[in-house]
CSV table of C-alpha atoms in Angstrom, one decimal:
chain,number,residue,atom,x,y,z
Y,1,MET,CA,0.0,0.0,0.0
Y,2,SER,CA,1.2,3.5,-0.7
Y,3,THR,CA,1.3,6.3,1.8
Y,4,PRO,CA,0.2,9.8,0.8
Y,5,PRO,CA,3.0,12.4,0.4
Y,6,PRO,CA,3.5,14.9,3.2
Y,7,GLN,CA,1.7,18.2,2.8
Y,8,GLY,CA,3.5,20.8,0.6
Y,9,GLN,CA,5.6,18.3,-1.3
Y,10,ASN,CA,5.4,17.4,-4.9
Y,11,PRO,CA,4.4,13.7,-5.2
Y,12,PHE,CA,6.1,13.6,-8.7
Y,13,ALA,CA,9.5,14.9,-7.6
Y,14,GLN,CA,12.0,12.1,-7.6
Y,15,GLY,CA,14.6,12.2,-4.9
Y,16,GLN,CA,15.0,16.0,-4.8
Y,17,PRO,CA,14.5,17.7,-1.5
Y,18,GLN,CA,11.6,20.1,-1.7
Y,19,ALA,CA,11.5,23.3,0.3
Y,20,PRO,CA,7.9,24.3,1.0
Y,21,TYR,CA,6.8,27.8,0.1
Y,22,PRO,CA,6.2,30.0,3.0
Y,23,PRO,CA,2.4,30.7,3.3
Y,24,GLN,CA,1.4,34.3,2.5
Y,25,GLN,CA,-1.7,35.8,3.9
Y,26,GLY,CA,-3.9,37.5,1.3
Y,27,ALA,CA,-1.4,37.4,-1.4
Y,28,VAL,CA,-2.6,37.4,-5.0
Y,29,PRO,CA,-0.7,35.5,-7.7
Y,30,PHE,CA,0.1,38.7,-9.6
Y,31,ALA,CA,0.0,42.4,-8.9
Y,32,PRO,CA,-2.7,44.5,-10.6
Y,33,VAL,CA,-1.6,46.7,-13.4
Y,34,PRO,CA,-2.3,50.3,-12.7
Y,35,GLN,CA,-4.7,52.0,-15.2
Y,36,GLN,CA,-2.9,54.0,-17.9
Y,37,PRO,CA,-3.5,57.7,-17.7
Y,38,ARG,CA,-5.8,59.0,-20.4
Y,39,ARG,CA,-4.2,60.9,-23.2
Y,40,ARG,CA,-5.7,64.3,-23.5
Y,41,VAL,CA,-6.1,65.8,-26.9
Y,42,SER,CA,-3.8,68.8,-27.0
Y,43,PHE,CA,-4.9,72.3,-28.0
Y,44,LYS,CA,-2.2,72.3,-30.7
Y,45,LEU,CA,-3.7,69.1,-32.3
Y,46,ILE,CA,-7.2,70.6,-32.3
Y,47,LYS,CA,-5.9,73.9,-33.8
Y,48,ASN,CA,-4.2,72.0,-36.6
Y,49,ILE,CA,-7.3,70.0,-37.4
Y,50,VAL,CA,-9.4,73.2,-37.6
Y,51,ILE,CA,-6.8,74.8,-39.9
Y,52,VAL,CA,-6.8,71.8,-42.2
Y,53,VAL,CA,-10.6,71.7,-42.3
Y,54,ALA,CA,-10.8,75.4,-43.0
Y,55,VAL,CA,-8.3,75.2,-45.9
Y,56,LEU,CA,-10.2,72.3,-47.4
Y,57,GLY,CA,-13.5,74.2,-47.1
Y,58,VAL,CA,-12.1,77.2,-48.9
Y,59,ALA,CA,-10.5,75.1,-51.6
Y,60,ILE,CA,-13.7,73.1,-52.2
Y,61,GLY,CA,-15.8,76.3,-52.1
Y,62,GLY,CA,-13.5,78.0,-54.6
Y,63,TYR,CA,-13.6,75.1,-57.0
Y,64,ILE,CA,-17.4,74.9,-56.9
Y,65,ALA,CA,-17.7,78.7,-57.3
Y,66,SER,CA,-15.4,78.7,-60.3
Y,67,ARG,CA,-16.9,75.7,-62.2
Y,68,ASP,CA,-19.1,78.0,-64.2
Y,69,ASP,CA,-16.6,80.7,-65.0
Y,70,ALA,CA,-15.8,81.9,-68.5
Y,71,ASP,CA,-12.6,79.8,-68.5
Y,72,THR,CA,-14.7,76.6,-68.6
Y,73,ALA,CA,-16.7,77.8,-71.6
Y,74,ALA,CA,-16.6,75.9,-74.8
Y,75,VAL,CA,-18.0,76.6,-78.3
Y,76,GLY,CA,-21.8,76.2,-78.2
Y,77,ASP,CA,-22.1,77.0,-74.5
Y,78,CYS,CA,-24.5,79.7,-73.3
Y,79,MET,CA,-23.3,82.5,-71.0
Y,80,HIS,CA,-24.9,84.8,-68.5
Y,81,ARG,CA,-23.5,88.2,-67.6
Y,82,GLY,CA,-23.4,88.5,-63.8
Y,83,SER,CA,-22.2,92.1,-63.6
Y,84,SER,CA,-23.0,95.3,-65.5
Y,85,SER,CA,-19.4,96.4,-65.4
Y,86,ASP,CA,-17.7,96.5,-68.8
Y,87,SER,CA,-14.3,95.9,-67.3
Y,88,ASN,CA,-15.5,92.8,-65.4
Y,89,PRO,CA,-18.7,91.3,-66.8
Y,90,ASP,CA,-18.4,88.2,-64.6
Y,91,LEU,CA,-19.5,85.7,-67.3
Y,92,GLU,CA,-20.8,82.4,-66.2
Y,93,VAL,CA,-21.7,79.3,-68.2
Y,94,VAL,CA,-25.4,78.5,-67.9
Y,95,ASP,CA,-27.7,76.0,-69.5
Y,96,CYS,CA,-29.1,77.1,-72.9
Y,97,THR,CA,-32.6,76.3,-71.8
Y,98,SER,CA,-32.3,78.6,-68.8
Y,99,SER,CA,-33.9,82.0,-68.8
Y,100,GLN,CA,-30.5,83.5,-67.8
Y,101,ALA,CA,-28.9,82.5,-71.1
Y,102,GLN,CA,-27.8,85.8,-72.8
Y,103,TYR,CA,-25.0,84.9,-75.1
Y,104,ILE,CA,-23.7,81.9,-77.1
Y,105,VAL,CA,-20.0,81.1,-77.5
Y,106,LEU,CA,-19.1,81.1,-81.2
Y,107,ALA,CA,-15.3,80.6,-80.8
Y,108,LYS,CA,-12.7,80.2,-78.0
Y,109,VAL,CA,-9.1,81.1,-78.9
Y,110,LYS,CA,-6.2,80.6,-76.5
Y,111,GLY,CA,-3.7,83.5,-76.3
Y,112,THR,CA,-3.4,87.1,-75.2
Y,113,PHE,CA,-5.3,89.7,-77.1
Y,114,THR,CA,-5.9,93.5,-77.0
Y,115,ALA,CA,-9.2,95.0,-77.8
Y,116,LEU,CA,-8.2,95.6,-81.4
Y,117,THR,CA,-6.6,92.2,-82.0
Y,118,ALA,CA,-9.6,90.4,-80.2
Y,119,ASP,CA,-12.1,91.9,-82.6
Y,120,SER,CA,-10.1,91.0,-85.7
Y,121,LYS,CA,-9.5,87.5,-84.4
Y,122,CYS,CA,-13.2,87.0,-83.7
Y,123,GLN,CA,-14.0,88.4,-87.2
Y,124,ALA,CA,-11.7,85.7,-88.7
Y,125,GLU,CA,-13.1,82.9,-86.4
Y,126,ALA,CA,-16.8,83.7,-86.5
Y,127,LYS,CA,-18.2,86.2,-89.0
Y,128,ASP,CA,-21.4,86.9,-87.1
Y,129,PHE,CA,-19.9,87.6,-83.7
Y,130,GLU,CA,-21.2,90.6,-81.8
Y,131,TYR,CA,-19.0,90.7,-78.6
Y,132,SER,CA,-15.4,89.7,-77.7
Y,133,TYR,CA,-14.4,88.8,-74.2
Y,134,THR,CA,-10.7,88.4,-73.2
Y,135,GLN,CA,-9.3,87.0,-70.0
Y,136,THR,CA,-5.7,87.1,-68.9
Y,137,GLY,CA,-4.0,85.9,-65.8
Y,138,ASP,CA,-4.3,82.8,-63.7
Y,139,GLY,CA,-2.4,80.9,-66.4
Y,140,SER,CA,-5.4,80.9,-68.7
Y,141,ASN,CA,-5.3,83.6,-71.4
Y,142,PHE,CA,-8.1,83.3,-74.0
Y,143,LEU,CA,-10.6,85.1,-76.1
Y,144,LEU,CA,-14.4,84.3,-76.4
Y,145,CYS,CA,-16.3,85.4,-79.4
Y,146,LEU,CA,-19.9,85.8,-78.4
Y,147,LYS,CA,-23.3,86.6,-79.9
Y,148,ASP,CA,-26.7,87.3,-78.4
Y,149,TYR,CA,-28.5,84.1,-77.7
Y,150,THR,CA,-32.1,83.9,-79.1
Y,151,LYS,CA,-34.2,80.9,-78.1
């Protein structure tokens, strides 16, 4: 018959003396990990995010506002004059079925033109033109030859 091993000894240990672990009152097998402090969002990060959002908003707004400008016009497009100023008529592309359609583009020529050369160039491009519009700057210099649009 076999006798049970004494308390605190490993029954599977073979011939090695075992030192019992001293008993510990209320000990846990591992120490709790302290909670990590929360990372606070810094003012600098918030400021940078606001700046990026504002720049994107201005860029998108500028793109949407300039979609209908004269530089996007093509032959056959209808135009609307947004200003009564002769030096800055603020031409916009509009749908030809719109009540705002005032002019139709007969020709669009890239280049820089004076008032005299613009009229002679439009005369050569479209015999029945009535108005010439030149735009320079912003990397897009061109001439539009226009005529009143009649529905």
